[in-house]
């Protein structure tokens, strides 16, 4: 099917309209008209080839919400007209131990990304949600709770699950003392979700201007990470820290804030960090861990949790043509707190 999207053609070029074909639905596929797509910092990293693995043309977007327009003959879970969502994954091997544990994001054979991945059948580069439609196998399509505003739900598909999954893994719950480093797309979801889980949430931000927002989002306290006295007073006061900083940075100021046996989980920067001192790790059995998005079952669990608790991201709606400005603003941490593209603004032709 002819599809219009927005693509980057090189690491230096702006995103621009781009026409391409989506496959006809296979028997196990769901065809979806995209209504909204969130703008994740990973989209920017990929379009600009920060991770050195970009394949061009690249149509980013992995926070997708839309309506089913057709289903293949073997599809049982979805029907035409239903509101559905697609996140960061569109396929995995489905037979390794990790896939059997519903951890498709750790598939032994490698998962297939919604964009910048290789289709498991044709090998073609996958194209993401900055586009008018998408075709995805049934197992990788999610149901959207009816009560959630469809215009705001998209960022849950990456920012939501990436913060929910490690909080479940490390048992965040009532009374947990949680700190969130970086109040951006992921960070603001971490605050909302942790607060809804019953945790006491502190935001660790470089940006004094975000203090009021942090409290409004559900945090009880804000620590400005450059305030050394305040950081010193917070020593050993957290059970769990989630670090969403997207660039090279220093963990050394954060490790003393962990209590004994507590965990700092990195979900932001992929790549090297400032050299880390092991003293706090060894002398108080603290841990540094990493975490990648979440599997399909857990993503559905997160959507249902957000439906029950009425949790939605704070979105700034943009037109498709505003994407390059949105990237520039995101790079300067100037977004409150997630851009969402209204796909009705896509040009009719590329
Ligand atoms: P974002 O909206 O740009 O937010 C990042 C926040 O980090 C900023 O708002 C800022 O918060 C802080 N920050 C930015 N630059 C910083 C710097 N130089 N030093 C310290 N803090 C800085 O980005 P996002 O969409 O939340 O994504 C965050 C990162 O997570 C990206 O690298 C993305 O690729 C990654 N990611 C990972 C996964 C995964 O599965 N692990 C999934 C999705 C995204 P303050 O102003 O409060 O300091
Ligand atoms: Zn993402």
Tab-separated table of C-alpha atoms and ligand atoms in Angstrom:
chain	number	residue	atom	x	y	z
A	1	UNK	CA	0.000	0.000	0.000
A	2	UNK	CA	1.260	3.504	-0.898
A	3	UNK	CA	2.249	5.254	2.306
A	4	UNK	CA	3.441	8.776	2.977
A	5	UNK	CA	5.950	9.308	5.739
A	6	UNK	CA	8.696	11.627	6.867
A	7	UNK	CA	12.214	10.308	6.433
A	8	UNK	CA	15.791	11.264	7.153
A	9	UNK	CA	17.998	10.558	4.126
A	10	UNK	CA	21.304	11.083	5.924
A	11	UNK	CA	22.578	11.991	9.371
A	12	UNK	CA	22.856	15.636	8.320
A	13	UNK	CA	19.604	16.102	6.427
A	14	UNK	CA	16.319	17.305	7.886
A	15	UNK	CA	13.402	14.898	7.806
A	16	UNK	CA	11.298	15.406	4.671
A	17	UNK	CA	8.196	13.871	3.049
A	18	UNK	CA	8.852	10.416	1.605
A	19	UNK	CA	6.574	7.978	-0.275
A	20	UNK	CA	7.027	4.223	0.124
A	21	UNK	CA	5.045	0.974	-0.007
A	22	UNK	CA	3.801	-1.030	2.944
A	23	UNK	CA	3.333	-4.764	2.388
A	24	UNK	CA	-0.160	-6.215	1.911
A	25	UNK	CA	-1.237	-7.872	5.164
A	26	UNK	CA	0.056	-11.424	5.581
A	27	UNK	CA	-2.388	-13.923	7.190
A	28	UNK	CA	-1.178	-12.971	10.707
A	29	UNK	CA	-0.942	-9.209	10.083
A	30	UNK	CA	-2.966	-6.233	11.254
A	31	UNK	CA	-3.100	-3.119	9.006
A	32	UNK	CA	-3.374	0.128	10.922
A	33	UNK	CA	-4.124	3.751	9.975
A	34	UNK	CA	-1.843	5.789	12.231
A	35	UNK	CA	-3.575	8.582	14.160
A	36	UNK	CA	-0.743	9.771	16.438
A	37	UNK	CA	2.931	9.031	16.903
A	38	UNK	CA	5.118	10.140	19.815
A	39	UNK	CA	8.591	11.601	19.287
A	40	UNK	CA	11.219	9.719	21.308
A	41	UNK	CA	14.804	10.871	21.800
A	42	UNK	CA	15.789	7.510	20.231
A	43	UNK	CA	14.182	8.723	16.975
A	44	UNK	CA	16.563	11.684	17.000
A	45	UNK	CA	19.560	9.462	17.905
A	46	UNK	CA	18.727	7.193	14.950
A	47	UNK	CA	17.915	9.903	12.383
A	48	UNK	CA	21.225	11.604	13.235
A	49	UNK	CA	23.099	8.273	13.371
A	50	UNK	CA	24.341	8.836	16.945
A	51	UNK	CA	24.610	5.051	17.404
A	52	UNK	CA	26.340	4.436	14.055
A	53	UNK	CA	23.746	1.914	12.845
A	54	UNK	CA	21.239	4.027	10.914
A	55	UNK	CA	19.936	2.750	7.562
A	56	UNK	CA	18.601	5.456	5.230
A	57	UNK	CA	16.023	6.435	4.233
A	58	UNK	CA	14.922	6.240	7.864
A	59	UNK	CA	11.293	6.793	8.888
A	60	UNK	CA	11.429	6.975	12.712
A	61	UNK	CA	8.567	6.572	15.188
A	62	UNK	CA	7.831	3.814	17.688
A	63	UNK	CA	5.056	5.274	19.810
A	64	UNK	CA	2.143	4.516	17.522
A	65	UNK	CA	-1.610	4.666	18.046
A	66	UNK	CA	-4.138	4.047	15.303
A	67	UNK	CA	-7.224	2.248	14.016
A	68	UNK	CA	-7.321	-1.208	12.460
A	69	UNK	CA	-8.266	-1.040	8.764
A	70	UNK	CA	-7.797	-4.713	7.786
A	71	UNK	CA	-6.772	-8.013	9.357
A	72	UNK	CA	-5.233	-11.137	7.818
A	73	UNK	CA	-7.203	-14.394	7.729
A	74	UNK	CA	-5.461	-15.898	10.797
A	75	UNK	CA	-5.845	-12.845	13.056
A	76	UNK	CA	-8.054	-13.549	16.075
A	77	UNK	CA	-7.330	-10.773	18.602
A	78	UNK	CA	-8.203	-7.683	16.569
A	79	UNK	CA	-10.976	-6.440	14.331
A	80	UNK	CA	-11.461	-3.594	11.879
A	81	UNK	CA	-12.190	-0.288	13.626
A	82	UNK	CA	-10.464	-1.159	16.907
A	83	UNK	CA	-8.047	1.361	18.486
A	84	UNK	CA	-4.655	-0.288	18.795
A	85	UNK	CA	-1.039	0.572	19.497
A	86	UNK	CA	2.421	-0.469	18.342
A	87	UNK	CA	5.615	0.159	20.279
A	88	UNK	CA	9.302	-0.377	19.608
A	89	UNK	CA	9.128	-4.000	18.445
A	90	UNK	CA	7.377	-5.502	15.418
A	91	UNK	CA	8.844	-9.020	15.479
A	92	UNK	CA	11.154	-11.488	17.232
A	93	UNK	CA	12.038	-15.166	16.740
A	94	UNK	CA	9.137	-16.295	19.000
A	95	UNK	CA	10.878	-19.569	19.923
A	96	UNK	CA	13.928	-18.776	22.100
A	97	UNK	CA	13.864	-18.890	25.898
A	98	UNK	CA	13.573	-15.089	26.137
A	99	UNK	CA	10.616	-14.941	23.745
A	100	UNK	CA	8.984	-17.800	25.689
A	101	UNK	CA	9.385	-15.711	28.858
A	102	UNK	CA	7.637	-12.782	27.082
A	103	UNK	CA	10.922	-10.866	26.967
A	104	UNK	CA	10.927	-10.345	23.203
A	105	UNK	CA	13.176	-7.311	23.695
A	106	UNK	CA	15.948	-9.707	24.729
A	107	UNK	CA	15.280	-12.235	21.902
A	108	UNK	CA	18.380	-14.404	21.381
A	109	UNK	CA	18.100	-13.988	17.624
A	110	UNK	CA	17.616	-10.230	17.853
A	111	UNK	CA	14.315	-8.401	17.860
A	112	UNK	CA	12.996	-6.478	14.886
A	113	UNK	CA	12.679	-2.757	15.546
A	114	UNK	CA	9.624	-0.849	14.375
A	115	UNK	CA	12.086	1.242	12.378
A	116	UNK	CA	15.709	0.733	11.395
A	117	UNK	CA	15.207	-3.051	11.664
A	118	UNK	CA	15.297	-5.799	9.048
A	119	UNK	CA	11.957	-7.468	8.225
A	120	UNK	CA	12.378	-11.159	9.159
A	121	UNK	CA	10.893	-12.349	5.851
A	122	UNK	CA	12.047	-9.858	3.217
A	123	UNK	CA	15.075	-8.357	4.964
A	124	UNK	CA	13.855	-4.871	4.041
A	125	UNK	CA	14.508	-1.930	6.341
A	126	UNK	CA	11.491	-1.383	8.601
A	127	UNK	CA	9.793	2.026	8.509
A	128	UNK	CA	8.280	3.528	11.641
A	129	UNK	CA	5.334	5.554	12.765
A	130	UNK	CA	6.012	8.954	11.185
A	131	UNK	CA	3.719	7.690	8.434
A	132	UNK	CA	0.085	7.239	7.530
A	133	UNK	CA	-0.197	3.439	7.964
A	134	UNK	CA	1.666	0.442	9.228
A	135	UNK	CA	1.288	-3.329	8.916
A	136	UNK	CA	2.335	-5.402	11.945
A	137	UNK	CA	1.994	-9.048	12.922
A	138	UNK	CA	-0.766	-9.636	15.434
A	139	UNK	CA	1.483	-10.672	18.333
A	140	UNK	CA	3.110	-7.200	18.303
A	141	UNK	CA	-0.114	-5.184	18.311
A	142	UNK	CA	-1.517	-3.932	21.630
A	143	UNK	CA	-5.012	-3.025	22.801
A	144	UNK	CA	-5.638	0.498	24.073
A	145	UNK	CA	-7.890	0.818	27.153
A	146	UNK	CA	-11.117	2.585	26.144
A	147	UNK	CA	-10.908	5.282	28.799
A	148	UNK	CA	-7.524	6.640	27.704
A	149	UNK	CA	-7.525	9.714	25.420
A	150	UNK	CA	-6.262	8.385	22.102
A	151	UNK	CA	-4.501	11.693	21.333
A	152	UNK	CA	-2.271	11.309	24.407
A	153	UNK	CA	-1.699	7.586	24.695
A	154	UNK	CA	1.152	7.184	22.160
A	155	UNK	CA	4.122	8.031	24.437
A	156	UNK	CA	3.203	5.146	26.732
A	157	UNK	CA	4.422	2.798	24.002
A	158	UNK	CA	8.069	3.651	24.597
A	159	UNK	CA	8.486	6.227	27.380
A	160	UNK	CA	5.831	4.425	29.447
A	161	UNK	CA	7.058	0.861	29.107
A	162	UNK	CA	10.765	1.753	29.352
A	163	UNK	CA	10.187	3.202	32.805
A	164	UNK	CA	7.454	0.762	33.935
A	165	UNK	CA	9.467	-2.380	33.156
A	166	UNK	CA	12.502	-1.743	35.393
A	167	UNK	CA	10.249	-0.476	38.175
A	168	UNK	CA	8.401	-3.811	38.086
A	169	UNK	CA	11.674	-5.757	37.833
A	170	UNK	CA	13.105	-4.015	40.927
A	171	UNK	CA	9.798	-4.184	42.851
A	172	UNK	CA	8.944	-0.508	43.125
A	173	UNK	CA	5.762	-0.270	45.190
A	174	UNK	CA	4.145	1.476	48.136
A	175	UNK	CA	6.783	3.273	50.192
A	176	UNK	CA	9.670	2.741	47.745
A	177	UNK	CA	12.041	5.697	47.614
A	178	UNK	CA	12.536	6.373	43.900
A	179	UNK	CA	14.676	9.001	42.163
A	180	UNK	CA	14.317	9.937	38.514
A	181	UNK	CA	17.337	11.469	36.759
A	182	UNK	CA	16.366	13.768	33.861
A	183	UNK	CA	12.851	15.154	33.547
A	184	UNK	CA	12.123	14.595	29.848
A	185	UNK	CA	9.860	12.177	27.979
A	186	UNK	CA	10.957	9.065	29.868
A	187	UNK	CA	11.580	10.888	33.131
A	188	UNK	CA	8.124	12.422	33.387
A	189	UNK	CA	6.515	9.025	32.747
A	190	UNK	CA	8.754	7.502	35.416
A	191	UNK	CA	7.487	10.103	37.898
A	192	UNK	CA	3.825	9.458	37.072
A	193	UNK	CA	4.125	5.675	37.073
A	194	UNK	CA	6.236	5.456	40.242
A	195	UNK	CA	3.824	7.774	42.060
A	196	UNK	CA	0.884	5.634	40.905
A	197	UNK	CA	2.698	2.560	42.256
A	198	UNK	CA	2.768	4.254	45.664
A	199	UNK	CA	6.435	5.285	45.690
A	200	UNK	CA	7.920	8.477	47.152
A	201	UNK	CA	9.411	10.141	44.079
A	202	UNK	CA	12.275	12.639	43.859
A	203	UNK	CA	13.359	14.234	40.590
A	204	UNK	CA	17.072	14.832	40.024
A	205	UNK	CA	17.253	17.528	37.370
A	206	UNK	CA	19.789	20.023	36.057
A	207	UNK	CA	16.953	22.403	35.300
A	208	UNK	CA	15.693	24.515	38.237
A	209	UNK	CA	12.820	25.695	36.013
A	210	UNK	CA	11.231	22.238	36.105
A	211	UNK	CA	10.676	22.107	39.886
A	212	UNK	CA	6.997	23.033	39.856
A	213	UNK	CA	6.287	20.668	36.971
A	214	UNK	CA	7.976	17.811	38.826
A	215	UNK	CA	5.719	18.319	41.839
A	216	UNK	CA	2.626	18.644	39.626
A	217	UNK	CA	3.571	15.356	37.932
A	218	UNK	CA	3.598	13.557	41.288
A	219	UNK	CA	7.102	14.014	42.729
A	220	UNK	CA	7.434	14.888	46.414
A	221	UNK	CA	10.828	16.547	46.054
A	222	UNK	CA	13.264	17.923	43.494
A	223	UNK	CA	17.020	17.849	43.839
A	224	UNK	CA	19.050	20.046	41.542
A	225	UNK	CA	21.970	17.817	40.681
A	226	UNK	CA	24.488	20.698	40.683
A	227	UNK	CA	23.596	21.612	44.298
A	228	UNK	CA	26.359	19.690	46.076
A	229	UNK	CA	25.094	20.366	49.601
A	230	UNK	CA	21.607	19.073	48.771
A	231	UNK	CA	23.093	16.026	47.016
A	232	UNK	CA	25.229	15.308	50.112
A	233	UNK	CA	22.181	15.524	52.384
A	234	UNK	CA	20.425	12.957	50.193
A	235	UNK	CA	23.124	10.280	50.734
A	236	UNK	CA	21.781	6.686	51.054
A	237	UNK	CA	18.196	7.846	50.677
A	238	UNK	CA	16.920	5.926	47.618
A	239	UNK	CA	15.964	2.311	46.937
A	240	UNK	CA	15.897	2.795	43.185
A	241	UNK	CA	17.220	5.401	40.750
A	242	UNK	CA	16.236	5.464	37.085
A	243	UNK	CA	18.661	7.398	34.878
A	244	UNK	CA	17.190	8.700	31.614
A	245	UNK	CA	20.017	11.078	30.587
A	246	UNK	CA	20.484	10.658	26.810
A	247	UNK	CA	24.187	11.545	26.532
A	248	UNK	CA	27.647	10.839	27.978
A	249	UNK	CA	27.487	11.707	31.686
A	250	UNK	CA	28.787	10.974	35.150
A	251	UNK	CA	27.161	8.456	37.528
A	252	UNK	CA	29.562	9.217	40.379
A	253	UNK	CA	27.328	11.945	41.904
A	254	UNK	CA	24.310	9.591	41.934
A	255	UNK	CA	25.782	6.382	43.411
A	256	UNK	CA	26.130	7.766	46.977
A	257	UNK	CA	22.391	8.511	46.887
A	258	UNK	CA	21.549	4.789	46.690
A	259	UNK	CA	20.898	2.950	49.952
A	260	UNK	CA	22.605	-0.395	50.635
A	261	UNK	CA	21.433	-3.076	48.166
A	262	UNK	CA	19.738	-0.457	46.004
A	263	UNK	CA	19.882	-0.251	42.192
A	264	UNK	CA	20.551	2.506	39.682
A	265	UNK	CA	19.136	1.452	36.335
A	266	UNK	CA	20.368	3.142	33.170
A	267	UNK	CA	17.820	3.486	30.389
A	268	UNK	CA	19.196	6.571	28.615
A	269	UNK	CA	22.743	6.740	27.302
A	270	UNK	CA	23.842	3.863	25.057
A	271	UNK	CA	27.631	3.997	25.050
A	272	UNK	CA	30.424	4.989	27.397
A	273	UNK	CA	29.993	6.962	30.612
A	274	UNK	CA	32.442	8.938	32.715
A	275	UNK	CA	34.718	6.482	34.539
A	276	UNK	CA	32.804	5.202	37.568
A	277	UNK	CA	34.299	4.707	41.026
A	278	UNK	CA	33.505	1.270	42.485
A	279	UNK	CA	33.718	2.347	46.126
A	280	UNK	CA	29.975	2.881	46.688
A	281	UNK	CA	29.154	-0.331	44.813
A	282	UNK	CA	31.499	-2.538	46.824
A	283	UNK	CA	31.064	-0.975	50.234
A	284	UNK	CA	27.270	-0.995	50.221
A	285	UNK	CA	26.415	-3.727	47.711
A	286	UNK	CA	24.866	-1.211	45.338
A	287	UNK	CA	24.098	-2.126	41.757
A	288	UNK	CA	24.237	-0.433	38.365
A	289	UNK	CA	21.924	-2.106	35.861
A	290	UNK	CA	20.460	-1.455	32.411
A	291	UNK	CA	17.043	-2.106	30.930
A	292	UNK	CA	15.556	-2.095	27.432
A	293	UNK	CA	11.890	-1.149	26.817
A	294	UNK	CA	9.702	-4.156	27.775
A	295	UNK	CA	8.131	-7.267	26.258
A	296	UNK	CA	4.692	-7.351	24.688
A	297	UNK	CA	2.915	-8.910	27.666
A	298	UNK	CA	4.390	-6.348	30.038
A	299	UNK	CA	3.582	-3.510	27.617
A	300	UNK	CA	-0.071	-4.578	27.627
A	301	UNK	CA	0.078	-4.819	31.432
A	302	UNK	CA	1.478	-1.237	31.516
A	303	UNK	CA	-1.275	0.058	29.199
A	304	UNK	CA	-3.922	-1.609	31.364
A	305	UNK	CA	-2.294	-0.190	34.529
A	306	UNK	CA	-2.327	3.316	32.976
A	307	UNK	CA	-5.963	2.751	31.989
A	308	UNK	CA	-6.907	1.752	35.561
A	309	UNK	CA	-4.901	4.572	37.169
A	310	UNK	CA	-5.783	7.107	34.448
A	311	UNK	CA	-2.141	7.902	33.697
A	312	UNK	CA	-1.388	9.829	30.528
A	313	UNK	CA	1.725	11.626	29.307
A	314	UNK	CA	1.934	15.421	29.082
A	315	UNK	CA	1.894	15.968	25.333
A	316	UNK	CA	2.670	18.861	23.042
A	317	UNK	CA	0.822	18.145	19.806
A	318	UNK	CA	2.729	19.042	16.645
A	319	UNK	CA	2.116	18.892	12.916
A	320	UNK	CA	4.267	16.480	10.897
A	321	UNK	CA	6.014	19.413	9.212
A	322	UNK	CA	7.216	20.674	12.603
A	323	UNK	CA	9.354	17.615	13.293
A	324	UNK	CA	12.734	19.215	12.594
A	325	UNK	CA	12.025	22.079	14.985
A	326	UNK	CA	10.808	19.527	17.528
A	327	UNK	CA	14.127	17.636	17.261
A	328	UNK	CA	16.088	20.851	17.798
A	329	UNK	CA	13.992	21.655	20.851
A	330	UNK	CA	14.297	18.113	22.235
A	331	UNK	CA	18.071	18.350	21.961
A	332	UNK	CA	17.902	21.421	24.231
A	333	UNK	CA	15.579	19.648	26.731
A	334	UNK	CA	12.886	22.125	25.700
A	335	UNK	CA	9.852	19.863	25.668
A	336	UNK	CA	7.075	19.482	28.246
A	337	UNK	CA	7.192	16.565	28.114
A	338	UNK	CA	6.617	14.659	24.890
A	339	UNK	CA	5.958	15.810	21.348
A	340	UNK	CA	3.166	13.884	19.648
A	341	UNK	CA	2.594	14.122	15.896
A	342	UNK	CA	-0.993	14.442	14.713
A	343	UNK	CA	-0.878	12.251	11.590
A	344	UNK	CA	-3.856	14.101	10.078
A	345	UNK	CA	-1.289	16.823	9.258
A	346	UNK	CA	0.736	14.555	6.952
A	347	UNK	CA	0.916	16.027	3.418
A	348	UNK	CA	-1.215	14.105	0.907
A	349	UNK	CA	1.757	13.485	-1.388
A	350	UNK	CA	5.513	13.413	-0.957
B	1	LIG	P1	14.305	13.633	26.449
B	1	LIG	O1	12.840	13.851	26.411
B	1	LIG	O2	15.188	14.473	25.615
B	1	LIG	O3	14.724	13.745	28.007
B	1	LIG	C1	16.029	13.591	28.476
B	1	LIG	C2	16.230	14.429	29.755
B	1	LIG	O4	17.551	14.168	30.223
B	1	LIG	C3	16.166	15.918	29.533
B	1	LIG	O5	14.859	16.439	29.617
B	1	LIG	C4	17.058	16.462	30.647
B	1	LIG	O6	16.328	16.555	31.852
B	1	LIG	C5	18.091	15.345	30.796
B	1	LIG	N1	19.313	15.701	30.057
B	1	LIG	C6	19.415	16.034	28.747
B	1	LIG	N2	20.691	16.318	28.427
B	1	LIG	C7	21.405	16.147	29.556
B	1	LIG	C8	22.779	16.314	29.876
B	1	LIG	N3	23.677	16.702	28.957
B	1	LIG	N4	23.160	16.036	31.139
B	1	LIG	C9	22.274	15.670	32.068
B	1	LIG	N5	20.948	15.544	31.818
B	1	LIG	C10	20.533	15.761	30.579
B	1	LIG	O7	14.669	12.133	26.047
B	1	LIG	P2	13.811	10.778	26.250
B	1	LIG	O8	12.943	10.569	25.056
B	1	LIG	O9	13.259	10.770	27.609
B	1	LIG	O10	14.964	9.693	26.110
B	1	LIG	C11	16.019	9.652	27.058
B	1	LIG	C12	17.036	8.630	26.620
B	1	LIG	O11	16.478	7.315	26.771
B	1	LIG	C13	17.496	8.720	25.160
B	1	LIG	O12	18.881	8.478	25.108
B	1	LIG	C14	16.756	7.577	24.478
B	1	LIG	O13	17.429	7.079	23.343
B	1	LIG	C15	16.749	6.565	25.595
B	1	LIG	N6	15.708	5.530	25.485
B	1	LIG	C16	16.031	4.292	25.956
B	1	LIG	C17	15.102	3.296	25.943
B	1	LIG	C18	15.425	1.944	26.509
B	1	LIG	O14	14.747	0.986	26.171
B	1	LIG	N7	16.392	1.812	27.388
B	1	LIG	C19	13.829	3.547	25.421
B	1	LIG	C20	13.536	4.833	24.987
B	1	LIG	C21	14.482	5.824	25.019
B	1	LIG	P3	16.608	17.759	32.898
B	1	LIG	O15	16.336	19.026	32.157
B	1	LIG	O16	15.608	17.446	33.962
B	1	LIG	O17	17.996	17.635	33.406
B	2	LIG	ZN1	11.652	5.331	22.236
